[in-house]
mmCIF file with all atom_site columns, C-alpha atoms in Angstrom:
data_model
loop_
_atom_site.group_PDB
_atom_site.id
_atom_site.type_symbol
_atom_site.label_atom_id
_atom_site.label_alt_id
_atom_site.label_comp_id
_atom_site.label_asym_id
_atom_site.label_entity_id
_atom_site.label_seq_id
_atom_site.pdbx_PDB_ins_code
_atom_site.Cartn_x
_atom_site.Cartn_y
_atom_site.Cartn_z
_atom_site.occupancy
_atom_site.B_iso_or_equiv
_atom_site.pdbx_formal_charge
_atom_site.auth_seq_id
_atom_site.auth_comp_id
_atom_site.auth_asym_id
_atom_site.auth_atom_id
_atom_site.pdbx_PDB_model_num
ATOM 1   C CA . UNK J 1 1   ? 96.798  119.837 111.486 1.00 0.00 ? 368 UNK J CA 1
ATOM 2   C CA . UNK J 1 2   ? 97.591  116.287 112.585 1.00 0.00 ? 369 UNK J CA 1
ATOM 3   C CA . UNK J 1 3   ? 100.380 115.990 115.112 1.00 0.00 ? 370 UNK J CA 1
ATOM 4   C CA . UNK J 1 4   ? 102.501 112.888 115.515 1.00 0.00 ? 371 UNK J CA 1
ATOM 5   C CA . UNK J 1 5   ? 104.831 112.013 118.318 1.00 0.00 ? 372 UNK J CA 1
ATOM 6   C CA . UNK J 1 6   ? 108.573 111.766 117.739 1.00 0.00 ? 373 UNK J CA 1
ATOM 7   C CA . UNK J 1 7   ? 108.415 107.985 117.930 1.00 0.00 ? 374 UNK J CA 1
ATOM 8   C CA . UNK J 1 8   ? 106.218 107.849 114.839 1.00 0.00 ? 375 UNK J CA 1
ATOM 9   C CA . UNK J 1 9   ? 108.182 110.517 113.006 1.00 0.00 ? 376 UNK J CA 1
ATOM 10  C CA . UNK J 1 10  ? 111.521 108.792 113.260 1.00 0.00 ? 377 UNK J CA 1
ATOM 11  C CA . UNK J 1 11  ? 110.109 105.359 112.409 1.00 0.00 ? 378 UNK J CA 1
ATOM 12  C CA . UNK J 1 12  ? 111.207 103.619 115.606 1.00 0.00 ? 379 UNK J CA 1
ATOM 13  C CA . UNK J 1 13  ? 107.859 102.499 117.010 1.00 0.00 ? 380 UNK J CA 1
ATOM 14  C CA . UNK J 1 14  ? 108.714 98.792  116.846 1.00 0.00 ? 381 UNK J CA 1
ATOM 15  C CA . UNK J 1 15  ? 112.278 99.322  118.077 1.00 0.00 ? 382 UNK J CA 1
ATOM 16  C CA . UNK J 1 16  ? 110.954 101.338 121.015 1.00 0.00 ? 383 UNK J CA 1
ATOM 17  C CA . UNK J 1 17  ? 108.309 98.726  121.807 1.00 0.00 ? 384 UNK J CA 1
ATOM 18  C CA . UNK J 1 18  ? 110.860 95.913  121.849 1.00 0.00 ? 385 UNK J CA 1
ATOM 19  C CA . UNK J 1 19  ? 113.208 98.069  123.924 1.00 0.00 ? 386 UNK J CA 1
ATOM 20  C CA . UNK J 1 20  ? 110.468 98.642  126.509 1.00 0.00 ? 387 UNK J CA 1
ATOM 21  C CA . UNK J 1 21  ? 109.661 94.923  126.720 1.00 0.00 ? 388 UNK J CA 1
ATOM 22  C CA . UNK J 1 22  ? 113.300 93.938  127.264 1.00 0.00 ? 389 UNK J CA 1
ATOM 23  C CA . UNK J 1 23  ? 113.704 96.747  129.814 1.00 0.00 ? 390 UNK J CA 1
ATOM 24  C CA . UNK J 1 24  ? 110.569 95.526  131.610 1.00 0.00 ? 391 UNK J CA 1
ATOM 25  C CA . UNK J 1 25  ? 112.060 92.034  131.892 1.00 0.00 ? 392 UNK J CA 1
ATOM 26  C CA . UNK J 1 26  ? 115.270 93.529  133.326 1.00 0.00 ? 393 UNK J CA 1
ATOM 27  C CA . UNK J 1 27  ? 113.342 95.494  135.952 1.00 0.00 ? 394 UNK J CA 1
ATOM 28  C CA . UNK J 1 28  ? 111.239 92.430  136.799 1.00 0.00 ? 395 UNK J CA 1
ATOM 29  C CA . UNK J 1 29  ? 114.330 90.204  137.086 1.00 0.00 ? 396 UNK J CA 1
ATOM 30  C CA . UNK J 1 30  ? 116.046 92.686  139.397 1.00 0.00 ? 397 UNK J CA 1
ATOM 31  C CA . UNK J 1 31  ? 112.937 92.971  141.570 1.00 0.00 ? 398 UNK J CA 1
ATOM 32  C CA . UNK J 1 32  ? 112.668 89.184  141.848 1.00 0.00 ? 399 UNK J CA 1
ATOM 33  C CA . UNK J 1 33  ? 116.313 88.865  142.885 1.00 0.00 ? 400 UNK J CA 1
ATOM 34  C CA . UNK J 1 34  ? 116.118 91.801  145.308 1.00 0.00 ? 401 UNK J CA 1
ATOM 35  C CA . UNK J 1 35  ? 113.141 90.165  146.999 1.00 0.00 ? 402 UNK J CA 1
ATOM 36  C CA . UNK J 1 36  ? 114.635 86.693  147.200 1.00 0.00 ? 403 UNK J CA 1
ATOM 37  C CA . UNK J 1 37  ? 116.583 85.800  150.341 1.00 0.00 ? 404 UNK J CA 1
ATOM 38  C CA . UNK J 1 38  ? 120.102 84.485  149.660 1.00 0.00 ? 405 UNK J CA 1
ATOM 39  C CA . UNK J 1 39  ? 119.292 81.073  151.106 1.00 0.00 ? 406 UNK J CA 1
ATOM 40  C CA . UNK J 1 40  ? 116.293 80.737  148.758 1.00 0.00 ? 407 UNK J CA 1
ATOM 41  C CA . UNK J 1 41  ? 118.007 81.923  145.581 1.00 0.00 ? 408 UNK J CA 1
ATOM 42  C CA . UNK J 1 42  ? 118.810 78.423  144.307 1.00 0.00 ? 409 UNK J CA 1
ATOM 43  C CA . UNK J 1 43  ? 116.386 76.399  146.392 1.00 0.00 ? 410 UNK J CA 1
ATOM 44  C CA . UNK J 1 44  ? 114.091 74.230  144.242 1.00 0.00 ? 411 UNK J CA 1
ATOM 45  C CA . UNK J 1 45  ? 110.913 76.088  143.326 1.00 0.00 ? 412 UNK J CA 1
ATOM 46  C CA . UNK J 1 46  ? 107.837 74.976  145.195 1.00 0.00 ? 413 UNK J CA 1
ATOM 47  C CA . UNK J 1 47  ? 105.340 76.501  142.773 1.00 0.00 ? 414 UNK J CA 1
ATOM 48  C CA . UNK J 1 48  ? 105.530 74.112  139.831 1.00 0.00 ? 415 UNK J CA 1
ATOM 49  C CA . UNK J 1 49  ? 108.485 75.617  137.964 1.00 0.00 ? 416 UNK J CA 1
ATOM 50  C CA . UNK J 1 50  ? 110.317 73.100  135.836 1.00 0.00 ? 417 UNK J CA 1
ATOM 51  C CA . UNK J 1 51  ? 113.629 72.957  134.111 1.00 0.00 ? 418 UNK J CA 1
ATOM 52  C CA . UNK J 1 52  ? 114.327 71.611  130.677 1.00 0.00 ? 419 UNK J CA 1
ATOM 53  C CA . UNK J 1 53  ? 114.102 67.862  130.466 1.00 0.00 ? 420 UNK J CA 1
ATOM 54  C CA . UNK J 1 54  ? 116.980 65.994  132.013 1.00 0.00 ? 421 UNK J CA 1
ATOM 55  C CA . UNK J 1 55  ? 118.620 62.924  130.546 1.00 0.00 ? 422 UNK J CA 1
ATOM 56  C CA . UNK J 1 56  ? 115.730 60.870  131.880 1.00 0.00 ? 423 UNK J CA 1
ATOM 57  C CA . UNK J 1 57  ? 113.284 63.324  130.242 1.00 0.00 ? 424 UNK J CA 1
ATOM 58  C CA . UNK J 1 58  ? 111.698 63.976  133.626 1.00 0.00 ? 425 UNK J CA 1
ATOM 59  C CA . UNK J 1 59  ? 111.407 67.700  134.357 1.00 0.00 ? 426 UNK J CA 1
ATOM 60  C CA . UNK J 1 60  ? 113.309 68.736  137.461 1.00 0.00 ? 427 UNK J CA 1
ATOM 61  C CA . UNK J 1 61  ? 112.320 71.590  139.762 1.00 0.00 ? 428 UNK J CA 1
ATOM 62  C CA . UNK J 1 62  ? 114.174 74.822  139.120 1.00 0.00 ? 429 UNK J CA 1
ATOM 63  C CA . UNK J 1 63  ? 114.956 77.686  141.392 1.00 0.00 ? 430 UNK J CA 1
ATOM 64  C CA . UNK J 1 64  ? 114.215 81.368  141.178 1.00 0.00 ? 431 UNK J CA 1
ATOM 65  C CA . UNK J 1 65  ? 117.884 82.111  140.598 1.00 0.00 ? 432 UNK J CA 1
ATOM 66  C CA . UNK J 1 66  ? 118.223 79.545  137.810 1.00 0.00 ? 433 UNK J CA 1
ATOM 67  C CA . UNK J 1 67  ? 115.208 80.883  135.961 1.00 0.00 ? 434 UNK J CA 1
ATOM 68  C CA . UNK J 1 68  ? 116.426 84.485  136.201 1.00 0.00 ? 435 UNK J CA 1
ATOM 69  C CA . UNK J 1 69  ? 119.900 83.432  135.029 1.00 0.00 ? 436 UNK J CA 1
ATOM 70  C CA . UNK J 1 70  ? 118.487 81.458  132.089 1.00 0.00 ? 437 UNK J CA 1
ATOM 71  C CA . UNK J 1 71  ? 116.440 84.465  130.984 1.00 0.00 ? 438 UNK J CA 1
ATOM 72  C CA . UNK J 1 72  ? 119.440 86.782  131.258 1.00 0.00 ? 439 UNK J CA 1
ATOM 73  C CA . UNK J 1 73  ? 121.698 84.287  129.483 1.00 0.00 ? 440 UNK J CA 1
ATOM 74  C CA . UNK J 1 74  ? 119.289 84.088  126.544 1.00 0.00 ? 441 UNK J CA 1
ATOM 75  C CA . UNK J 1 75  ? 119.364 87.868  126.279 1.00 0.00 ? 442 UNK J CA 1
ATOM 76  C CA . UNK J 1 76  ? 123.144 88.009  126.700 1.00 0.00 ? 443 UNK J CA 1
ATOM 77  C CA . UNK J 1 77  ? 123.729 85.431  123.981 1.00 0.00 ? 444 UNK J CA 1
ATOM 78  C CA . UNK J 1 78  ? 121.535 87.242  121.465 1.00 0.00 ? 445 UNK J CA 1
ATOM 79  C CA . UNK J 1 79  ? 122.836 90.730  122.144 1.00 0.00 ? 446 UNK J CA 1
ATOM 80  C CA . UNK J 1 80  ? 126.440 89.586  122.484 1.00 0.00 ? 447 UNK J CA 1
ATOM 81  C CA . UNK J 1 81  ? 126.006 88.043  119.060 1.00 0.00 ? 448 UNK J CA 1
ATOM 82  C CA . UNK J 1 82  ? 124.445 91.171  117.609 1.00 0.00 ? 449 UNK J CA 1
ATOM 83  C CA . UNK J 1 83  ? 126.962 93.628  119.077 1.00 0.00 ? 450 UNK J CA 1
ATOM 84  C CA . UNK J 1 84  ? 130.229 91.672  119.000 1.00 0.00 ? 451 UNK J CA 1
ATOM 85  C CA . UNK J 1 85  ? 129.494 88.513  117.017 1.00 0.00 ? 452 UNK J CA 1
ATOM 86  C CA . UNK J 1 86  ? 130.060 86.528  120.227 1.00 0.00 ? 453 UNK J CA 1
ATOM 87  C CA . UNK J 1 87  ? 127.377 83.859  120.162 1.00 0.00 ? 454 UNK J CA 1
ATOM 88  C CA . UNK J 1 88  ? 128.857 81.878  123.051 1.00 0.00 ? 455 UNK J CA 1
ATOM 89  C CA . UNK J 1 89  ? 126.448 80.212  125.418 1.00 0.00 ? 456 UNK J CA 1
ATOM 90  C CA . UNK J 1 90  ? 126.881 82.049  128.742 1.00 0.00 ? 457 UNK J CA 1
ATOM 91  C CA . UNK J 1 91  ? 126.452 78.742  130.602 1.00 0.00 ? 458 UNK J CA 1
ATOM 92  C CA . UNK J 1 92  ? 129.960 78.670  132.099 1.00 0.00 ? 459 UNK J CA 1
ATOM 93  C CA . UNK J 1 93  ? 129.869 82.108  133.687 1.00 0.00 ? 460 UNK J CA 1
ATOM 94  C CA . UNK J 1 94  ? 126.245 81.939  134.801 1.00 0.00 ? 461 UNK J CA 1
ATOM 95  C CA . UNK J 1 95  ? 126.548 78.885  137.009 1.00 0.00 ? 462 UNK J CA 1
ATOM 96  C CA . UNK J 1 96  ? 125.073 79.288  140.492 1.00 0.00 ? 463 UNK J CA 1
ATOM 97  C CA . UNK J 1 97  ? 128.483 78.659  142.063 1.00 0.00 ? 464 UNK J CA 1
ATOM 98  C CA . UNK J 1 98  ? 129.835 81.801  140.327 1.00 0.00 ? 465 UNK J CA 1
ATOM 99  C CA . UNK J 1 99  ? 126.741 83.899  140.927 1.00 0.00 ? 466 UNK J CA 1
ATOM 100 C CA . UNK J 1 100 ? 126.066 82.643  144.431 1.00 0.00 ? 467 UNK J CA 1
ATOM 101 C CA . UNK J 1 101 ? 124.567 85.783  145.962 1.00 0.00 ? 468 UNK J CA 1
ATOM 102 C CA . UNK J 1 102 ? 121.768 88.143  144.955 1.00 0.00 ? 469 UNK J CA 1
ATOM 103 C CA . UNK J 1 103 ? 124.361 90.938  144.633 1.00 0.00 ? 470 UNK J CA 1
ATOM 104 C CA . UNK J 1 104 ? 126.378 88.931  142.091 1.00 0.00 ? 471 UNK J CA 1
ATOM 105 C CA . UNK J 1 105 ? 123.238 88.044  140.134 1.00 0.00 ? 472 UNK J CA 1
ATOM 106 C CA . UNK J 1 106 ? 122.215 91.713  140.086 1.00 0.00 ? 473 UNK J CA 1
ATOM 107 C CA . UNK J 1 107 ? 125.670 92.696  138.818 1.00 0.00 ? 474 UNK J CA 1
ATOM 108 C CA . UNK J 1 108 ? 125.342 90.127  136.023 1.00 0.00 ? 475 UNK J CA 1
ATOM 109 C CA . UNK J 1 109 ? 121.844 91.360  135.136 1.00 0.00 ? 476 UNK J CA 1
ATOM 110 C CA . UNK J 1 110 ? 123.197 94.907  134.906 1.00 0.00 ? 477 UNK J CA 1
ATOM 111 C CA . UNK J 1 111 ? 126.003 93.800  132.559 1.00 0.00 ? 478 UNK J CA 1
ATOM 112 C CA . UNK J 1 112 ? 123.484 92.050  130.317 1.00 0.00 ? 479 UNK J CA 1
ATOM 113 C CA . UNK J 1 113 ? 121.228 95.111  130.317 1.00 0.00 ? 480 UNK J CA 1
ATOM 114 C CA . UNK J 1 114 ? 124.125 97.366  129.283 1.00 0.00 ? 481 UNK J CA 1
ATOM 115 C CA . UNK J 1 115 ? 124.924 95.057  126.362 1.00 0.00 ? 482 UNK J CA 1
ATOM 116 C CA . UNK J 1 116 ? 121.268 95.063  125.352 1.00 0.00 ? 483 UNK J CA 1
ATOM 117 C CA . UNK J 1 117 ? 121.044 98.857  125.535 1.00 0.00 ? 484 UNK J CA 1
ATOM 118 C CA . UNK J 1 118 ? 124.155 99.213  123.379 1.00 0.00 ? 485 UNK J CA 1
ATOM 119 C CA . UNK J 1 119 ? 122.530 97.098  120.701 1.00 0.00 ? 486 UNK J CA 1
ATOM 120 C CA . UNK J 1 120 ? 119.297 99.072  120.801 1.00 0.00 ? 487 UNK J CA 1
ATOM 121 C CA . UNK J 1 121 ? 121.104 102.376 120.326 1.00 0.00 ? 488 UNK J CA 1
ATOM 122 C CA . UNK J 1 122 ? 122.439 100.982 117.046 1.00 0.00 ? 489 UNK J CA 1
ATOM 123 C CA . UNK J 1 123 ? 118.930 100.332 115.704 1.00 0.00 ? 490 UNK J CA 1
ATOM 124 C CA . UNK J 1 124 ? 118.350 103.612 113.875 1.00 0.00 ? 491 UNK J CA 1
ATOM 125 C CA . UNK J 1 125 ? 114.821 102.829 112.729 1.00 0.00 ? 492 UNK J CA 1
ATOM 126 C CA . UNK J 1 126 ? 112.336 100.001 112.323 1.00 0.00 ? 493 UNK J CA 1
ATOM 127 C CA . UNK J 1 127 ? 113.848 99.186  108.926 1.00 0.00 ? 494 UNK J CA 1
ATOM 128 C CA . UNK J 1 128 ? 116.951 97.875  110.723 1.00 0.00 ? 495 UNK J CA 1
ATOM 129 C CA . UNK J 1 129 ? 114.823 95.112  112.169 1.00 0.00 ? 496 UNK J CA 1
ATOM 130 C CA . UNK J 1 130 ? 114.335 93.616  108.708 1.00 0.00 ? 497 UNK J CA 1
ATOM 131 C CA . UNK J 1 131 ? 118.053 92.979  108.197 1.00 0.00 ? 498 UNK J CA 1
ATOM 132 C CA . UNK J 1 132 ? 119.129 89.349  108.155 1.00 0.00 ? 499 UNK J CA 1
ATOM 133 C CA . UNK J 1 133 ? 121.318 88.134  111.027 1.00 0.00 ? 500 UNK J CA 1
ATOM 134 C CA . UNK J 1 134 ? 123.642 85.160  110.685 1.00 0.00 ? 501 UNK J CA 1
ATOM 135 C CA . UNK J 1 135 ? 123.249 82.998  113.789 1.00 0.00 ? 502 UNK J CA 1
ATOM 136 C CA . UNK J 1 136 ? 125.383 80.001  114.842 1.00 0.00 ? 503 UNK J CA 1
ATOM 137 C CA . UNK J 1 137 ? 122.858 77.499  113.488 1.00 0.00 ? 504 UNK J CA 1
ATOM 138 C CA . UNK J 1 138 ? 123.624 78.776  109.997 1.00 0.00 ? 505 UNK J CA 1
ATOM 139 C CA . UNK J 1 139 ? 120.222 80.355  109.597 1.00 0.00 ? 506 UNK J CA 1
ATOM 140 C CA . UNK J 1 140 ? 119.793 84.044  108.747 1.00 0.00 ? 507 UNK J CA 1
ATOM 141 C CA . UNK J 1 141 ? 116.528 85.211  110.301 1.00 0.00 ? 508 UNK J CA 1
ATOM 142 C CA . UNK J 1 142 ? 115.413 88.831  110.189 1.00 0.00 ? 509 UNK J CA 1
ATOM 143 C CA . UNK J 1 143 ? 116.614 90.698  113.275 1.00 0.00 ? 510 UNK J CA 1
ATOM 144 C CA . UNK J 1 144 ? 113.032 91.257  114.432 1.00 0.00 ? 511 UNK J CA 1
ATOM 145 C CA . UNK J 1 145 ? 112.395 87.503  114.492 1.00 0.00 ? 512 UNK J CA 1
ATOM 146 C CA . UNK J 1 146 ? 115.561 86.920  116.509 1.00 0.00 ? 513 UNK J CA 1
ATOM 147 C CA . UNK J 1 147 ? 114.605 89.650  118.992 1.00 0.00 ? 514 UNK J CA 1
ATOM 148 C CA . UNK J 1 148 ? 111.037 88.389  119.354 1.00 0.00 ? 515 UNK J CA 1
ATOM 149 C CA . UNK J 1 149 ? 112.235 84.833  119.876 1.00 0.00 ? 516 UNK J CA 1
ATOM 150 C CA . UNK J 1 150 ? 114.736 85.946  122.518 1.00 0.00 ? 517 UNK J CA 1
ATOM 151 C CA . UNK J 1 151 ? 112.132 88.087  124.254 1.00 0.00 ? 518 UNK J CA 1
ATOM 152 C CA . UNK J 1 152 ? 109.646 85.222  124.368 1.00 0.00 ? 519 UNK J CA 1
ATOM 153 C CA . UNK J 1 153 ? 112.260 82.730  125.595 1.00 0.00 ? 520 UNK J CA 1
ATOM 154 C CA . UNK J 1 154 ? 113.425 85.053  128.375 1.00 0.00 ? 521 UNK J CA 1
ATOM 155 C CA . UNK J 1 155 ? 109.862 85.882  129.388 1.00 0.00 ? 522 UNK J CA 1
ATOM 156 C CA . UNK J 1 156 ? 109.005 82.186  129.516 1.00 0.00 ? 523 UNK J CA 1
ATOM 157 C CA . UNK J 1 157 ? 111.893 81.505  131.908 1.00 0.00 ? 524 UNK J CA 1
ATOM 158 C CA . UNK J 1 158 ? 110.576 84.280  134.106 1.00 0.00 ? 525 UNK J CA 1
ATOM 159 C CA . UNK J 1 159 ? 106.982 83.100  133.870 1.00 0.00 ? 526 UNK J CA 1
ATOM 160 C CA . UNK J 1 160 ? 106.001 86.442  132.324 1.00 0.00 ? 527 UNK J CA 1
ATOM 161 C CA . UNK J 1 161 ? 103.757 87.402  129.477 1.00 0.00 ? 528 UNK J CA 1
ATOM 162 C CA . UNK J 1 162 ? 105.191 89.918  127.086 1.00 0.00 ? 529 UNK J CA 1
ATOM 163 C CA . UNK J 1 163 ? 103.877 91.961  124.189 1.00 0.00 ? 530 UNK J CA 1
ATOM 164 C CA . UNK J 1 164 ? 105.758 91.370  120.959 1.00 0.00 ? 531 UNK J CA 1
ATOM 165 C CA . UNK J 1 165 ? 105.277 94.084  118.377 1.00 0.00 ? 532 UNK J CA 1
#
């Protein structure tokens, strides 16, 4: 008799895989912040990190804190949109002046993770991932595409590789 694990039986293999990847980014982000001294949190990166192009189209150095916040903001925007139809850009409340200490950044990361977890509990099976989601651009991508895109964007900010199912 062939035995299958519960993950296969309930048809949530892809949901669970995505959940693990997002959770891994959360753990990584927290570890980075916990190991970054307060005075280095927003100091320009010395290891080649770059921000999005500025008005002069010349990349500017970014800090550890900025990269972690950008990753979390991408996740917050997507899951805030999915759970509450709030697609606001978290830019205003993720500014370094508001999240000036590692403790405040960690609190923000935890809030984002709770929002993300809430969304994942609503995904009953992998079939849910095929539903179309209306996003602010007017497009309606399948949920799985939106989640993969968000995962890749957040991982890129963190300089991480991730496995997309």
